[in-house]
Amino acid sequence: MSKIYDANKAIINNWNIEALDDESRRINAASGEENQYFNIGTFYQLGSRCDQSAFNLESSKERFDTAQAAADQELEINGNTSAKFLQQAQRLAQAEAHYENAKMLYDLDVDLFNSISGFTWQLGAKIKGDYYGRKWYQQQKEARQARRILAPKAPTEAEVAARRAEMLKRSA
């Protein structure tokens, strides 16, 4: 499974670091509060991928659960040799494969978000019914819509290398 994260390492190695704010911009110097717009472009860019992956994961989980229930019911009623059960078993296997693929893509997108954006997906939020962070993301988007700050200065080569190394270290 760790091989799949090689794709994220390639993205990190090619990520244009100038899209990221300097870490010193995380806190608003005037107010002392967290800067709502810290890495906002990257937050939306990678967060929307996580949100879409979460939606796909929720949908594929529902399809898997429905296929599981149908196969179990058919097995109980007609046994494991009925044509309908064999069809249901095939649908169940396909639904499970879709679910596993959706989970893998979700995990990759969350790892990429956590590694690059400077934020942690869901940040330990416990929102009822929000298993994959979609409600958390919606709340975070709404919280970031009030005011703007000045853009950061361009990073030096050494800062770019240090930031990239830190992102690679955070990657799975």
PDB file of C-alpha atoms in Angstrom, residues 15 19-21 26 34-51 109 112-114 116-123 133-145:
ATOM      1  CA  TRP A  15       4.564  21.464  -6.562  1.00  0.00           C
ATOM      2  CA  ALA A  19       1.660  29.033  -4.416  1.00  0.00           C
ATOM      3  CA  LEU A  20       2.122  28.669  -0.649  1.00  0.00           C
ATOM      4  CA  ASP A  21       2.233  31.413   1.945  1.00  0.00           C
ATOM      5  CA  ARG A  26      -0.186  31.812   9.494  1.00  0.00           C
ATOM      6  CA  GLU A  34      -5.020  32.740  12.840  1.00  0.00           C
ATOM      7  CA  ASN A  35      -4.941  34.163   9.312  1.00  0.00           C
ATOM      8  CA  GLN A  36      -8.111  32.929   7.614  1.00  0.00           C
ATOM      9  CA  TYR A  37      -6.462  33.234   4.222  1.00  0.00           C
ATOM     10  CA  PHE A  38      -3.245  31.373   4.969  1.00  0.00           C
ATOM     11  CA  ASN A  39      -2.612  29.125   1.919  1.00  0.00           C
ATOM     12  CA  ILE A  40      -6.212  29.753   0.830  1.00  0.00           C
ATOM     13  CA  GLY A  41      -5.656  28.833  -2.825  1.00  0.00           C
ATOM     14  CA  THR A  42      -4.029  25.537  -1.927  1.00  0.00           C
ATOM     15  CA  PHE A  43      -6.685  24.949   0.753  1.00  0.00           C
ATOM     16  CA  TYR A  44      -9.411  25.196  -1.906  1.00  0.00           C
ATOM     17  CA  GLN A  45      -7.439  23.395  -4.611  1.00  0.00           C
ATOM     18  CA  LEU A  46      -6.584  20.334  -2.543  1.00  0.00           C
ATOM     19  CA  GLY A  47      -9.588  20.549  -0.228  1.00  0.00           C
ATOM     20  CA  SER A  48     -12.002  20.316  -3.143  1.00  0.00           C
ATOM     21  CA  ARG A  49     -10.243  17.112  -4.231  1.00  0.00           C
ATOM     22  CA  CYS A  50     -10.681  15.662  -0.734  1.00  0.00           C
ATOM     23  CA  ASP A  51     -14.314  16.756  -0.643  1.00  0.00           C
ATOM     24  CA  ASP A 109      -6.062  13.139  -1.533  1.00  0.00           C
ATOM     25  CA  LEU A 112      -1.701  15.335  -0.261  1.00  0.00           C
ATOM     26  CA  PHE A 113      -3.857  17.961   1.490  1.00  0.00           C
ATOM     27  CA  ASN A 114      -2.150  17.305   4.848  1.00  0.00           C
ATOM     28  CA  ILE A 116       1.107  20.472   1.246  1.00  0.00           C
ATOM     29  CA  SER A 117      -1.602  22.813   2.511  1.00  0.00           C
ATOM     30  CA  GLY A 118      -0.327  23.406   6.041  1.00  0.00           C
ATOM     31  CA  PHE A 119      -3.640  22.111   7.428  1.00  0.00           C
ATOM     32  CA  THR A 120      -4.892  18.738   8.645  1.00  0.00           C
ATOM     33  CA  TRP A 121      -8.037  17.363   7.014  1.00  0.00           C
ATOM     34  CA  GLN A 122     -10.847  17.296   9.601  1.00  0.00           C
ATOM     35  CA  LEU A 123      -8.406  18.362  12.347  1.00  0.00           C
ATOM     36  CA  GLY A 133     -14.730  15.550   6.450  1.00  0.00           C
ATOM     37  CA  ARG A 134     -17.251  17.015   4.019  1.00  0.00           C
ATOM     38  CA  LYS A 135     -19.148  19.029   6.663  1.00  0.00           C
ATOM     39  CA  TRP A 136     -15.860  20.110   8.246  1.00  0.00           C
ATOM     40  CA  TYR A 137     -14.620  21.356   4.855  1.00  0.00           C
ATOM     41  CA  GLN A 138     -17.851  23.276   4.264  1.00  0.00           C
ATOM     42  CA  GLN A 139     -17.497  24.964   7.673  1.00  0.00           C
ATOM     43  CA  GLN A 140     -13.860  25.822   6.952  1.00  0.00           C
ATOM     44  CA  LYS A 141     -14.743  27.337   3.563  1.00  0.00           C
ATOM     45  CA  GLU A 142     -17.427  29.506   5.170  1.00  0.00           C
ATOM     46  CA  ALA A 143     -15.018  30.643   7.894  1.00  0.00           C
ATOM     47  CA  ARG A 144     -12.502  31.828   5.295  1.00  0.00           C
ATOM     48  CA  GLN A 145     -14.790  34.239   3.459  1.00  0.00           C
TER      49      GLN A 145
END
